[in-house]
Short mmCIF file of C-alpha atoms in Angstrom, two decimals:
data_model
loop_
_atom_site.label_atom_id
_atom_site.label_comp_id
_atom_site.label_asym_id
_atom_site.label_seq_id
_atom_site.Cartn_x
_atom_site.Cartn_y
_atom_site.Cartn_z
CA MET A 1 0.01 -0.05 -0.05
CA THR A 2 1.22 3.45 -0.91
CA ALA A 3 2.61 5.46 2.35
CA ILE A 4 -0.03 8.21 2.90
CA PRO A 5 1.53 11.73 3.34
CA ARG A 6 1.15 13.78 6.41
CA LEU A 7 -0.46 16.69 4.73
CA VAL A 8 -4.03 16.27 3.22
CA GLY A 9 -6.21 18.74 1.38
CA MET A 10 -9.90 18.64 1.28
CA VAL A 11 -11.95 18.50 -1.78
CA HIS A 12 -15.39 19.69 -0.72
CA LEU A 13 -17.93 18.44 -3.28
CA ILE A 14 -20.72 20.69 -3.98
CA PRO A 15 -24.39 19.46 -3.65
CA LEU A 16 -24.81 15.94 -5.50
CA PRO A 17 -27.98 14.35 -6.95
CA GLY A 18 -30.61 13.71 -4.34
CA SER A 19 -29.51 16.38 -1.86
CA PRO A 20 -31.73 19.38 -1.35
CA ARG A 21 -29.61 22.13 -3.09
CA TYR A 22 -28.40 20.17 -6.18
CA ASP A 23 -28.58 22.24 -9.16
CA GLY A 24 -29.04 19.48 -11.71
CA SER A 25 -25.66 19.45 -13.03
CA MET A 26 -23.28 16.44 -12.52
CA GLY A 27 -20.99 18.41 -14.78
CA ALA A 28 -20.76 21.15 -12.27
CA VAL A 29 -20.01 18.86 -9.65
CA LEU A 30 -17.09 17.15 -11.47
CA ASP A 31 -15.75 20.41 -12.70
CA ARG A 32 -15.44 21.81 -9.22
CA ALA A 33 -14.16 18.52 -7.85
CA THR A 34 -11.21 18.38 -10.58
CA SER A 35 -10.61 22.04 -10.36
CA ASP A 36 -10.15 22.14 -6.61
CA ALA A 37 -7.97 19.02 -6.76
CA ALA A 38 -5.74 20.56 -9.28
CA ALA A 39 -5.28 23.74 -7.41
CA LEU A 40 -4.26 21.69 -4.34
CA ALA A 41 -1.99 19.40 -6.26
CA ALA A 42 -0.37 22.66 -7.90
CA ALA A 43 0.18 24.22 -4.44
CA GLY A 44 2.00 21.21 -3.37
CA PHE A 45 -0.41 19.27 -1.42
CA PRO A 46 0.78 15.62 -1.65
CA ALA A 47 -2.67 13.80 -0.75
CA LEU A 48 -6.34 14.52 -0.88
CA LEU A 49 -9.60 13.63 0.76
CA VAL A 50 -12.93 13.85 -0.98
CA GLU A 51 -16.03 14.27 0.92
CA ASN A 52 -19.78 15.33 0.07
CA PHE A 53 -19.72 18.46 2.07
CA GLY A 54 -22.33 20.10 0.08
CA ASP A 55 -25.21 17.51 0.97
CA ALA A 56 -26.30 18.87 4.16
CA PRO A 57 -28.83 17.97 5.67
CA PHE A 58 -26.99 14.62 5.60
CA ARG A 59 -28.20 11.14 5.89
CA GLY A 60 -27.05 9.44 9.18
CA ASP A 61 -25.29 6.15 8.46
CA HIS A 62 -26.89 5.02 5.03
CA SER A 63 -26.69 7.05 2.11
CA ASP A 64 -28.94 7.12 -0.93
CA SER A 65 -27.58 5.03 -4.04
CA GLU A 66 -27.29 8.34 -6.15
CA THR A 67 -25.03 9.73 -3.53
CA VAL A 68 -22.79 6.80 -3.55
CA ALA A 69 -22.74 6.70 -7.42
CA ALA A 70 -22.07 10.53 -7.82
CA MET A 71 -19.33 10.17 -5.29
CA THR A 72 -17.61 7.20 -7.05
CA LEU A 73 -17.67 9.37 -10.29
CA ALA A 74 -16.26 12.39 -8.27
CA VAL A 75 -13.52 10.52 -6.68
CA ALA A 76 -12.45 8.77 -9.78
CA ALA A 77 -12.28 12.08 -11.61
CA VAL A 78 -10.16 13.39 -8.93
CA ARG A 79 -7.93 10.40 -9.03
CA GLU A 80 -7.46 10.96 -12.77
CA THR A 81 -6.83 14.60 -12.39
CA THR A 82 -3.88 14.38 -9.87
CA ARG A 83 -2.84 10.93 -9.26
CA LEU A 84 -2.14 11.71 -5.51
CA PRO A 85 -2.78 9.44 -2.61
CA LEU A 86 -6.42 9.75 -2.07
CA GLY A 87 -9.12 9.27 0.73
CA VAL A 88 -13.03 9.41 0.86
CA ASN A 89 -15.49 10.33 3.43
CA VAL A 90 -19.20 9.67 3.08
CA LEU A 91 -21.37 12.08 5.35
CA ARG A 92 -22.62 11.66 7.63
CA ASN A 93 -21.44 8.27 8.72
CA ASP A 94 -21.69 5.94 5.70
CA ALA A 95 -18.62 4.00 6.28
CA LEU A 96 -19.46 0.71 4.35
CA SER A 97 -20.23 3.16 1.25
CA ALA A 98 -16.93 4.83 1.73
CA LEU A 99 -14.98 1.68 1.75
CA ALA A 100 -16.73 0.55 -1.21
CA ILE A 101 -15.87 3.72 -3.20
CA ALA A 102 -12.39 3.55 -1.94
CA VAL A 103 -11.73 -0.05 -2.98
CA VAL A 104 -13.29 0.54 -6.46
CA THR A 105 -11.61 3.92 -7.09
CA GLY A 106 -8.21 2.80 -5.67
CA CYS A 107 -8.15 5.04 -2.71
CA GLU A 108 -5.51 4.64 0.06
CA PHE A 109 -7.76 5.66 2.91
CA MET A 110 -11.19 6.48 4.01
CA ARG A 111 -12.62 8.73 6.92
CA VAL A 112 -15.32 7.78 9.16
CA ASN A 113 -17.04 10.15 11.83
CA VAL A 114 -18.26 7.51 14.17
CA LEU A 115 -16.32 4.26 14.27
CA SER A 116 -16.67 3.35 17.86
CA GLY A 117 -19.50 4.09 20.36
CA THR A 118 -22.40 6.55 19.99
CA MET A 119 -22.35 10.21 19.19
CA TYR A 120 -25.55 12.49 19.38
CA THR A 121 -25.69 14.83 16.19
CA ASP A 122 -28.00 16.74 14.30
CA GLN A 123 -28.90 13.71 12.32
CA GLY A 124 -29.90 12.06 15.58
CA PRO A 125 -27.81 9.19 17.42
CA ILE A 126 -25.17 7.71 15.27
CA VAL A 127 -23.64 4.35 16.36
CA GLY A 128 -20.41 3.07 15.27
CA LYS A 129 -20.43 -0.27 13.16
CA ALA A 130 -16.66 -1.21 13.51
CA ASP A 131 -17.63 -4.92 13.34
CA GLU A 132 -19.31 -4.64 10.01
CA LEU A 133 -16.62 -2.24 8.62
CA MET A 134 -13.74 -4.17 9.63
CA ARG A 135 -14.95 -7.44 8.54
CA ARG A 136 -15.97 -5.91 5.06
CA ARG A 137 -12.57 -4.38 4.84
CA ALA A 138 -10.74 -7.75 5.45
CA ALA A 139 -12.82 -9.08 2.50
CA LEU A 140 -12.34 -6.25 -0.01
CA GLY A 141 -8.99 -4.72 0.41
CA GLN A 142 -6.73 -3.09 3.02
CA VAL A 143 -7.82 0.65 2.72
CA GLU A 144 -6.88 2.54 5.82
CA VAL A 145 -9.46 3.72 8.23
CA TRP A 146 -9.09 7.11 9.78
CA ALA A 147 -11.68 7.55 12.38
CA ASP A 148 -12.80 10.69 14.34
CA VAL A 149 -12.81 10.69 18.02
CA MET A 150 -15.65 12.74 19.51
CA VAL A 151 -16.55 14.11 15.97
CA LYS A 152 -17.27 17.72 15.54
CA HIS A 153 -20.84 18.91 15.37
CA ALA A 154 -21.74 16.19 17.80
CA THR A 155 -22.22 15.40 21.59
CA PRO A 156 -20.71 12.55 23.25
CA PRO A 157 -22.64 10.35 25.70
CA PRO A 158 -22.46 11.41 29.50
CA GLY A 159 -19.34 10.28 31.18
CA LEU A 160 -17.30 9.41 28.06
CA ASP A 161 -13.94 11.27 27.91
CA VAL A 162 -11.76 11.85 24.66
CA ALA A 163 -8.96 9.40 26.13
CA ARG A 164 -11.17 6.61 26.47
CA ALA A 165 -12.97 7.30 23.29
CA ALA A 166 -9.66 7.10 21.43
CA GLU A 167 -8.33 4.07 23.06
CA ASP A 168 -11.50 2.06 22.07
CA THR A 169 -11.35 3.53 18.52
CA VAL A 170 -7.98 2.00 18.09
CA LEU A 171 -7.61 -1.09 20.31
CA ARG A 172 -11.23 -2.48 20.14
CA SER A 173 -12.30 -0.85 16.67
CA LEU A 174 -9.17 -1.26 14.92
CA ALA A 175 -8.82 2.28 13.54
CA ASP A 176 -5.26 2.96 11.65
CA ALA A 177 -5.45 6.74 12.61
CA VAL A 178 -7.62 8.71 14.91
CA ILE A 179 -8.82 12.27 14.10
CA VAL A 180 -9.17 15.06 16.46
CA SER A 181 -11.21 18.18 15.49
CA GLY A 182 -12.63 21.24 17.17
CA SER A 183 -16.37 21.83 18.06
CA GLY A 184 -17.33 22.53 14.35
CA THR A 185 -16.04 22.80 10.85
CA GLY A 186 -12.95 25.11 10.70
CA ALA A 187 -12.76 25.07 14.44
CA GLU A 188 -9.21 24.36 16.09
CA PRO A 189 -8.90 21.43 18.40
CA GLY A 190 -8.14 21.90 21.94
CA MET A 191 -4.37 21.07 22.97
CA ASP A 192 -5.53 19.18 26.09
CA ASP A 193 -7.78 16.79 23.85
CA LEU A 194 -4.66 16.32 21.57
CA ARG A 195 -2.46 15.43 24.59
CA ALA A 196 -5.04 13.11 25.86
CA VAL A 197 -5.43 11.20 22.68
CA ARG A 198 -1.82 11.06 21.89
CA ALA A 199 -1.22 9.42 25.34
CA ALA A 200 -4.23 6.98 24.98
CA VAL A 201 -3.30 5.39 21.79
CA PRO A 202 -0.15 3.49 20.76
CA LYS A 203 2.82 5.41 19.51
CA GLU A 204 2.46 4.09 16.05
CA THR A 205 -1.08 5.12 15.57
CA ARG A 206 -1.29 8.32 13.49
CA LEU A 207 -2.89 11.16 15.15
CA VAL A 208 -4.62 13.53 12.76
CA ILE A 209 -5.74 17.25 12.99
CA GLY A 210 -9.31 17.35 11.47
CA SER A 211 -10.25 20.86 11.48
CA GLY A 212 -8.71 24.38 12.35
CA ALA A 213 -5.43 24.12 10.88
CA THR A 214 -3.94 27.26 9.29
CA ALA A 215 -0.53 28.51 8.42
CA ALA A 216 -0.40 30.24 11.45
CA ASN A 217 -1.34 27.42 13.90
CA LEU A 218 0.41 24.61 12.10
CA GLY A 219 3.61 24.47 14.13
CA ARG A 220 1.71 24.45 17.63
CA LEU A 221 -0.45 21.55 16.35
CA LEU A 222 2.60 19.45 15.02
CA GLU A 223 3.99 19.55 18.55
CA ILE A 224 1.60 16.72 19.19
CA ALA A 225 -0.02 15.54 15.97
CA ASP A 226 1.51 13.77 13.08
CA THR A 227 -0.85 14.67 10.19
CA VAL A 228 -3.13 17.51 9.23
CA ILE A 229 -6.22 17.70 7.16
CA VAL A 230 -6.86 21.11 5.91
CA GLY A 231 -10.19 22.26 4.36
CA SER A 232 -11.56 25.71 5.38
CA SER A 233 -8.52 27.73 5.73
CA LEU A 234 -7.75 27.00 2.08
CA ARG A 235 -11.04 28.95 0.79
CA ALA A 236 -11.53 32.55 0.42
CA ASP A 237 -12.70 34.14 3.66
CA GLY A 238 -12.19 30.57 5.39
CA ASP A 239 -15.68 29.71 3.75
CA PRO A 240 -15.72 25.85 3.29
CA ALA A 241 -18.30 25.99 0.36
CA ARG A 242 -16.15 28.23 -1.68
CA PRO A 243 -13.49 26.97 -4.12
CA VAL A 244 -9.84 26.62 -3.31
CA ASP A 245 -7.78 29.78 -3.09
CA SER A 246 -4.44 29.11 -4.74
CA ASN A 247 -2.65 31.69 -2.54
CA ARG A 248 -4.11 30.28 0.72
CA ALA A 249 -3.28 26.89 -0.50
CA ALA A 250 0.33 27.79 -1.43
CA ALA A 251 0.79 29.58 1.90
CA LEU A 252 -0.40 26.69 3.85
CA VAL A 253 2.07 24.36 2.08
CA GLU A 254 4.98 26.79 2.55
CA ALA A 255 4.39 26.70 6.21
CA ALA A 256 4.01 22.79 6.37
CA ARG A 257 7.35 22.81 4.61
CA THR A 258 8.85 25.09 7.28
CA HIS A 259 7.67 22.60 9.80
CA GLY A 260 8.71 19.22 8.03
CA LEU A 261 5.36 18.19 7.26
CA VAL A 262 6.16 17.82 3.47
#
């Protein structure tokens, strides 16, 4: 399997067929996906992650068939455009479809928001399905699974702390990497949470920043984390719905080089 780089740029898909804000043009979806991917690659991002960001309000853990079909086309188009290591995330938590898309399109990794336990979200309670996912992965192919710990835009059950959640995600649910984010899209994770997760999981487990990374705070985050996923700060005004801003992307990569991330 290809080694996945430590800096990952987000390709936020615009609304897909079946979602409330879809404008009727799959061509527009593919054009935005490939143009954003090309801009990130040109800026020097060594890996990308594709997700259906524009599909809010999201399904909980089972996407519609048209969503899966559209995402497969989009991921394949991004793969053809850049040839970079690639991941996929099917929001809100359709891990089985993400795995299927990853296997079919040759992705190196996938992201799942809730792999272990339960989180209370705007889609209602979401329950992790690590047993199904890991059995399916064993049958289909060794795609890396990157799993959020206490994912953003969600509330954990009473009594659950981030260290215990991280430990269960790796040791009992078999995640290859754990992702720590802030409270919402574009929010920086707390340093105490990062330290607690780093202490709770094996040293060889990749610790990933899932939101809030900027050129300014990258060095501080990398004192604890191994890998950074960047999305909102690469867009004009930090708006995750807008196209990639080439200048912002280049500035982030330059900061990443300064800190040895690429």
